[in-house]
XYZ file of C-alpha atoms in Angstrom:
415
model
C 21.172 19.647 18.332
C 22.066 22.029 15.468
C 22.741 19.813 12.887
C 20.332 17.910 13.516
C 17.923 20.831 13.693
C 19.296 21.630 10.504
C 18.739 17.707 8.855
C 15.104 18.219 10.189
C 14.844 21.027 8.085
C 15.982 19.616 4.666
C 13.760 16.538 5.135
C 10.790 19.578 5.916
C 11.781 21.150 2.897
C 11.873 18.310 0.504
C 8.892 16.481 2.460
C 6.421 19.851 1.789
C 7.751 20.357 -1.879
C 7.242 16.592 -3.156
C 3.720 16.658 -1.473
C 2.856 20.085 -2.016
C 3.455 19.097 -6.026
C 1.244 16.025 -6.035
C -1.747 18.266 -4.422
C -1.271 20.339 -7.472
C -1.137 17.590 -9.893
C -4.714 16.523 -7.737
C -6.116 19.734 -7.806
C -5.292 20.458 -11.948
C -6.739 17.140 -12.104
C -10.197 17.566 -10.327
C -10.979 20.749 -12.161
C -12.161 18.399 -14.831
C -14.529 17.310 -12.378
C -16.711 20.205 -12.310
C -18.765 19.321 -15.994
C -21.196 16.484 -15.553
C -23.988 15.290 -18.139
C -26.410 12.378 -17.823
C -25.348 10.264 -20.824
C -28.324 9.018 -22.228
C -28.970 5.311 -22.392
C -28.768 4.044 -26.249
C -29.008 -0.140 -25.928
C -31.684 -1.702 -24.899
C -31.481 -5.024 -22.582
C -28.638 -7.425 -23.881
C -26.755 -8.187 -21.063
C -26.496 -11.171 -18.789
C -25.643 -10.420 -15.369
C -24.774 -12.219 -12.680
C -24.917 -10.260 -9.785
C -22.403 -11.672 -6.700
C -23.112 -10.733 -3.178
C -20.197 -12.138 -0.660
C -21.674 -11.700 2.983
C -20.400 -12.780 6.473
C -23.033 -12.299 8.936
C -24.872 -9.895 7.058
C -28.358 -11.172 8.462
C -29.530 -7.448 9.551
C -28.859 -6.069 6.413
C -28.811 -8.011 3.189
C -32.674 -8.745 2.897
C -32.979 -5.145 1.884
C -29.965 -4.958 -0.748
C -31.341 -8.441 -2.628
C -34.929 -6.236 -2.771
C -33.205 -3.290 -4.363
C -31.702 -5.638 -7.152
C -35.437 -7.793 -7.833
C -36.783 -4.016 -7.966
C -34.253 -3.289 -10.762
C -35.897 -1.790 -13.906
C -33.797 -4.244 -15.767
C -35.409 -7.720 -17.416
C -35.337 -9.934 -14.458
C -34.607 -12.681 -16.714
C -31.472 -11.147 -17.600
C -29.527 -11.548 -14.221
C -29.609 -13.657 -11.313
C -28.876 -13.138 -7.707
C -26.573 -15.030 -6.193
C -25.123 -14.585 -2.271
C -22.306 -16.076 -0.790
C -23.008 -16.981 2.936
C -19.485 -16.884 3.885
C -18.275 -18.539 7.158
C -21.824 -17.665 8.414
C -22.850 -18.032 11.774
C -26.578 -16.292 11.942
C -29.413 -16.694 9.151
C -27.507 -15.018 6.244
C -28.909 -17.625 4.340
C -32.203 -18.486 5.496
C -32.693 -14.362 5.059
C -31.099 -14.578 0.951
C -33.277 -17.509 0.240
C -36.883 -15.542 1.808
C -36.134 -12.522 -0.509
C -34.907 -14.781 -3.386
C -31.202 -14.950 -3.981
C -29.860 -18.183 -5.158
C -27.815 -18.893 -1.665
C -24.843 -20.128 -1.889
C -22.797 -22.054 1.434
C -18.811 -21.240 1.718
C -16.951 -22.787 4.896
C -13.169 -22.306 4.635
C -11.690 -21.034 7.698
C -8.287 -21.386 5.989
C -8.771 -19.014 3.311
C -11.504 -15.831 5.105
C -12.467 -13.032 3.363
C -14.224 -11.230 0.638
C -11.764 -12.059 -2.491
C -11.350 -15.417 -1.848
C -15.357 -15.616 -1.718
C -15.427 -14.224 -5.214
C -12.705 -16.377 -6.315
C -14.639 -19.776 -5.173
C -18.110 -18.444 -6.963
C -16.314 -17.446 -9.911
C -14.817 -20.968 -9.939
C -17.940 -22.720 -9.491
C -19.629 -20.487 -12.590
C -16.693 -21.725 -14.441
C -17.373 -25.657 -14.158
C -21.281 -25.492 -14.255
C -20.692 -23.666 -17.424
C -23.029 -20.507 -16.649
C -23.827 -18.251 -19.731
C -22.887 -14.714 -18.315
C -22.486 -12.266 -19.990
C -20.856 -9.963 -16.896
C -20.564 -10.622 -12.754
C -21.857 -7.531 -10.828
C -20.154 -6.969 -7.524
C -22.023 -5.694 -3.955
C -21.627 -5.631 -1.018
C -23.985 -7.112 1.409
C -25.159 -3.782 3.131
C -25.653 -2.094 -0.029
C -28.479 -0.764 -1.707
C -28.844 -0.262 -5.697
C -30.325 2.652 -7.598
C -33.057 0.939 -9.438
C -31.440 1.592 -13.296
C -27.924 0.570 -11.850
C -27.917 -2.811 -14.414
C -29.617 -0.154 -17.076
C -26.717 1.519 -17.261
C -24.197 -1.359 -16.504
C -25.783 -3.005 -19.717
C -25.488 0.400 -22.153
C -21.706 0.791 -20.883
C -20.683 -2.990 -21.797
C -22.598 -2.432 -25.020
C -20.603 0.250 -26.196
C -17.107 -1.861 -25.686
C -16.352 -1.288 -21.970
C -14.519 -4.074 -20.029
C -14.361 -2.808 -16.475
C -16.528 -0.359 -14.926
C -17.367 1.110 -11.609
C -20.951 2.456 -9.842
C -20.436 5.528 -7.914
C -19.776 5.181 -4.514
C -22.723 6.547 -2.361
C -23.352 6.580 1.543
C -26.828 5.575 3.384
C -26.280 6.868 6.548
C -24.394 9.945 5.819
C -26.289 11.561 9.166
C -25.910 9.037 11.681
C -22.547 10.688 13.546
C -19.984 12.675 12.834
C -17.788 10.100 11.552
C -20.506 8.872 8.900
C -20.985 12.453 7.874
C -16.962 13.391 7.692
C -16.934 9.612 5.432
C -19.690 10.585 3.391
C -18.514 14.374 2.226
C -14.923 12.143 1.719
C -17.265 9.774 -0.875
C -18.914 12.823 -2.511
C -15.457 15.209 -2.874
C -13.824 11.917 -4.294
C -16.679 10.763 -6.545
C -16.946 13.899 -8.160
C -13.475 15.608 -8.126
C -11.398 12.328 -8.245
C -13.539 9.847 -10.528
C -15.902 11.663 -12.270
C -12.640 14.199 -13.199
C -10.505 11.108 -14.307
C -13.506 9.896 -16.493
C -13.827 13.314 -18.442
C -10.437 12.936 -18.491
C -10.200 9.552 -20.025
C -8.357 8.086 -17.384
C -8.584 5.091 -15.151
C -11.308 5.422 -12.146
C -10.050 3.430 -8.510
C -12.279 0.536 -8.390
C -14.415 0.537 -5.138
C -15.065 -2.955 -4.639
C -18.908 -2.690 -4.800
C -20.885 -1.442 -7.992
C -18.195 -3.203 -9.731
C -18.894 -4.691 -13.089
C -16.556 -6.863 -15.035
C -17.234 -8.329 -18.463
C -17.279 -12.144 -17.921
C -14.614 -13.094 -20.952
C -12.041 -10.687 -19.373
C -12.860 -12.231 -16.098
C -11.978 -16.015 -17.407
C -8.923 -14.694 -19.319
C -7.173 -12.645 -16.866
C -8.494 -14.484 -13.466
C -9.425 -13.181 -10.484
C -6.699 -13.531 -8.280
C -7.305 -10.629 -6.361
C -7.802 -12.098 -2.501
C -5.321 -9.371 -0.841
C -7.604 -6.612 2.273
C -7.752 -4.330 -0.854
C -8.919 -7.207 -4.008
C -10.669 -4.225 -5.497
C -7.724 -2.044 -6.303
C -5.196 -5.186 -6.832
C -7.785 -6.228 -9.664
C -7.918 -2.579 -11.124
C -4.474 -2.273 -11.248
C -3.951 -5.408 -13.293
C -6.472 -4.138 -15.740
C -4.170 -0.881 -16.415
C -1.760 -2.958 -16.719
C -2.206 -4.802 -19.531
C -4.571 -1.874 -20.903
C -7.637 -2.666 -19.939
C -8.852 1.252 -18.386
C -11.549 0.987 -15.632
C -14.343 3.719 -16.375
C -16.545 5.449 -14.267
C -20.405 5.683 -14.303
C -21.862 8.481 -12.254
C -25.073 7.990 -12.482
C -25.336 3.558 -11.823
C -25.549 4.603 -8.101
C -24.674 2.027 -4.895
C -24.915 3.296 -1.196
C -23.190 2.050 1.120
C -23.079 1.712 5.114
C -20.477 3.376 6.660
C -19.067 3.344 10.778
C -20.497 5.476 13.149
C -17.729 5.332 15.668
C -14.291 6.525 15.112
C -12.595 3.028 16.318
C -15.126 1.078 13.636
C -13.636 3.811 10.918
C -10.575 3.322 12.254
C -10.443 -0.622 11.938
C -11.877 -0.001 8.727
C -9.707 2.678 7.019
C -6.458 0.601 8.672
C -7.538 -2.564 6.473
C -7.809 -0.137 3.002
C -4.430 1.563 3.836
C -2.550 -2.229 4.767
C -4.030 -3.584 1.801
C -2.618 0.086 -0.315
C 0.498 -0.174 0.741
C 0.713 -4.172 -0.071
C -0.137 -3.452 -3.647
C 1.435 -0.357 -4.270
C 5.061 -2.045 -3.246
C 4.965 -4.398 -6.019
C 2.575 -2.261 -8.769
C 3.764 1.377 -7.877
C 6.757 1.557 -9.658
C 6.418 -0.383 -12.614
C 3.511 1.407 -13.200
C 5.407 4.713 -12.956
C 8.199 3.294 -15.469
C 5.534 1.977 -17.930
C 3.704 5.105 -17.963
C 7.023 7.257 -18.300
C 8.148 5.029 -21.249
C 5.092 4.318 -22.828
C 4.041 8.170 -22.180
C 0.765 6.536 -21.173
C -0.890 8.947 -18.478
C -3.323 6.255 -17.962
C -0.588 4.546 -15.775
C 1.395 7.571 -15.209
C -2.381 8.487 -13.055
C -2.656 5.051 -11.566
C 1.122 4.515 -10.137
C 0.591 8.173 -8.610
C -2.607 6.867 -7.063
C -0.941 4.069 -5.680
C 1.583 6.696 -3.913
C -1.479 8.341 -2.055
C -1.524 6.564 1.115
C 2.816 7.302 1.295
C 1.703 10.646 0.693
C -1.128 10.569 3.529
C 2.333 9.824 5.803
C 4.269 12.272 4.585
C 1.510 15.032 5.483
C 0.922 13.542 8.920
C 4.935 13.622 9.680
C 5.402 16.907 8.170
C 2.605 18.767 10.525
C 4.544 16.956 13.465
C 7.968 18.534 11.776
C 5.835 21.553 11.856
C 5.224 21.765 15.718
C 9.265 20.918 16.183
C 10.099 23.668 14.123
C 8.013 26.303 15.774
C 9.188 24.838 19.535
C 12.440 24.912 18.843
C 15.314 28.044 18.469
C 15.378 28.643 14.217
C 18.841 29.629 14.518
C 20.410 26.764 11.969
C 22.027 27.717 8.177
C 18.807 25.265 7.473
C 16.155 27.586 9.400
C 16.757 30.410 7.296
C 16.778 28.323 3.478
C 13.655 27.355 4.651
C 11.804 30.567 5.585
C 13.349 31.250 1.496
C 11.020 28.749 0.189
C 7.149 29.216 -0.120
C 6.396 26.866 2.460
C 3.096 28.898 2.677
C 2.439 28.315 -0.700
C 2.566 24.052 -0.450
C 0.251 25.012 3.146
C -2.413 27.175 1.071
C -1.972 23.798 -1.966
C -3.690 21.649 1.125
C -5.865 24.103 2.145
C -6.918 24.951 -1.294
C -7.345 21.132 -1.483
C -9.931 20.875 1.106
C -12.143 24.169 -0.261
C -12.717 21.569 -2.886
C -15.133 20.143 -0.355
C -17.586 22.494 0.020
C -17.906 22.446 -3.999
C -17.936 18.957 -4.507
C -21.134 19.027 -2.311
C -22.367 22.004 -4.459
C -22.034 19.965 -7.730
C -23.392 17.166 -6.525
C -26.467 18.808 -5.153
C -26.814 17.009 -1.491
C -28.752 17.881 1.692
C -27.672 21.048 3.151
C -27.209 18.893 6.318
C -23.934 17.850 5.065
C -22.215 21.311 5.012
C -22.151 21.811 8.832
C -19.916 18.303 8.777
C -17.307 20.593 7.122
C -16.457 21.986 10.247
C -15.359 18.743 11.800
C -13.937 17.266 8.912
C -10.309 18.271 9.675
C -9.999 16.360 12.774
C -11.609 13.420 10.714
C -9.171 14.109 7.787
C -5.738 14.345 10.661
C -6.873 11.129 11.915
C -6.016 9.591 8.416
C -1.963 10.420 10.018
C -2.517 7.531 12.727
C -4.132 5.301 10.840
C -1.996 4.712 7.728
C 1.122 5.466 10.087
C 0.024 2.331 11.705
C -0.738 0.572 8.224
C 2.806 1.802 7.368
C 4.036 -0.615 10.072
C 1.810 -3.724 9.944
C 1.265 -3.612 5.725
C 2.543 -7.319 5.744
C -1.288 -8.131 7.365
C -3.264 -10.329 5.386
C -6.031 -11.043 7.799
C -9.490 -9.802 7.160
C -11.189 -7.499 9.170
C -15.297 -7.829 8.930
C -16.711 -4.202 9.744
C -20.398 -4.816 11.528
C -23.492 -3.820 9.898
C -26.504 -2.872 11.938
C -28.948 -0.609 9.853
C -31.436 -1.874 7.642
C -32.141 1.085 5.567
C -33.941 0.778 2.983
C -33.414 2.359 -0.564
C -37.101 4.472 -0.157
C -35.652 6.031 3.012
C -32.695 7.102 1.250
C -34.495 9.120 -1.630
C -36.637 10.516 1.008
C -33.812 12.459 2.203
């Protein structure tokens, strides 16, 4: 029992150091965060967009979305509307056509899911030879800020490949658990994305509010049809150089689960998908970055380590409980109480006073700031869930989350 007392210690001790040194990396990073400025819009409408909506029983919800994107202030003979009625079973359809989307049938019960959706539309564009100048990304219980293509358009204008809306929440006040996701979308917009952008770095794609110049799209392929086709797309990108930005102000909210076992369902399928990409992008990223002393990919291959590092957190508080249960009378015991354990402890907590300024900077309803007090136990339950992703990573099945809310985008600024 000693020795092995003693083994639990080094792996403590290691475990707290490597983590405790990524949250400092993260934290350095996000003080770049703090400065933002509305760029000002310099090209007028250019742009052809096609605008792609893939939606599985979406019938509650996407009639308000395709009204957000006719209300856009951009020339509505610049971009056209087209949703994907995947595998539909209700009046997805019949609901696109009444509001004026160009609907568009998918049955495949082979290949399910949101990235192969994209993949067939984007193959269809290709042989009826549509002249686009970029596809625009949504999902079907989104709503757009009415200058969202405004801005889309002035970013590709200036020479920008790949770029991402920012990632707002609807129903940020519906429970707890839409609350503790929506100050998680704010801290990360702001302190992760906005930060990286300053920074000249690569933003995480989102997989909504995603815009992709159409050439890059034909020469690199989608090919992206993984639970996470977002981030495998982004990654590729960095790869061969392309860098993702970030636009703060091209704004997209989105629903989010009210009930911890629809978060949970939902958070499992982003950490499965994670993990798949991160085993075969993580470390050549690393390499390349290291080599190349490119901090673009040095930034993304540590990204792709997040969800390990989730782990390591959530097995290092259990370590924690062992060690205080248990007799610290071990060689090991007393090399640990020499290191500043407290120090990598205050790093997380540190971490999460970020919170409470992220929704300072990014001015939102004062409602939001009693969620801060339940947050932790949201934040803990991240342990479980990508223990449990950890495990079953090799799924590939696609998990559709259930929208009920039809929310409109007036109700939202009202707030």
């Amino acid at each position: 029992m000693s020795l092995l007392h003693g083994i639990l210690n080094v792996v403590y001790v290691f475990m707290q150091i490597f983590t405790g040194a990524i949250g400092v990396y993260q934290i350095i990073m996000s003080v770049f965060g703090i400065w933002h400025r509305r760029e000002k819009v310099i090209h007028g409408p250019k742009k052809r967009f096609a605008v792609v909506i893939p939606g599985h029983n979406e019938e509650r919800v996407v009639g308000p979305l395709i009204d957000s994107l006719k209300a856009q202030e951009y020339p509505a003979e610049l971009f056209d509307v087209h949703l994907i009625a995947d595998n539909c079973t209700d009046h997805t359809a019949d609901v696109g056509r009444l509001h004026g989307a160009i609907v568009h049938e998918r049955t495949d019960k082979e290949k399910r899911g949101k990235g192969f959706a994209i993949e067939w539309i984007l193959e269809k564009f290709q042989a009826s030879h549509k002249n686009y100048d970029a596809i625009v990304m949504f999902d079907a219980d989104n709503l757009v800020d009415p200058s969202f293509l405004t801005i889309m358009n002035d970013k590709l204008c200036r020479g920008h490949k790949v770029i991402q809306g920012y990632l707002g929440v609807k129903n940020p006040f519906d429970s707890w658990v839409s609350v503790s996701m929506a100050i998680s979308y704010w801290f990360s917009n702001r302190m992760w994305q906005k930060a990286r952008q300053n920074l000249r770095l690569s933003c995480s794609l989102g997989g909504t509010g995603l815009c992709i110049d159409y050439n890059l799209l034909q020469e690199m392929g989608w090919e992206a049809t993984g639970l996470t086709e977002d981030l495998e797309f982004g990654v590729r990108c960095v790869e061969r150089g392309v860098v993702p930005i970030w636009a703060h102000d091209a704004k997209v909210y989105d629903e989010k689960p009210t009930d911890i076992l629809s978060s949970f369902r939902q958070r499992l399928r982003w950490m499965q998908g994670h993990f798949h990409c991160a085993r075969y992008h993580m470390v050549p990223l690393l390499k390349q970055g290291i080599r190349e002393r490119n901090m673009v990919k040095l930034d993304a291959g540590i990204y792709l380590f997040q969800p390990a590092r989730f782990l390591i957190l959530f097995l290092t508080s259990l370590m924690m409980l062992l060690q205080i249960s248990t007799p610290k009378d071990t060689v090991m015991s007393h090399i640990t109480n020499l290191l500043p354990t407290d120090f990598w402890v205050g790093v997380n907590v540190f971490m999460y006073l970020q919170m409470p300024l992220a929704l300072l900077l990014e001015r939102v309803n004062w409602r939001a700031y009693f969620g801060l007090a339940i947050l932790p136990l949201f934040l803990w339950t991240w342990g479980p869930v990508t223990l449990q992703a950890f495990f079953t990573k090799a799924n590939r099945k696609w998990s559709h989350t259930v929208h009920k809310r039809a929310i409109r985008l007036d109700q939202i600024r009202s707030r």
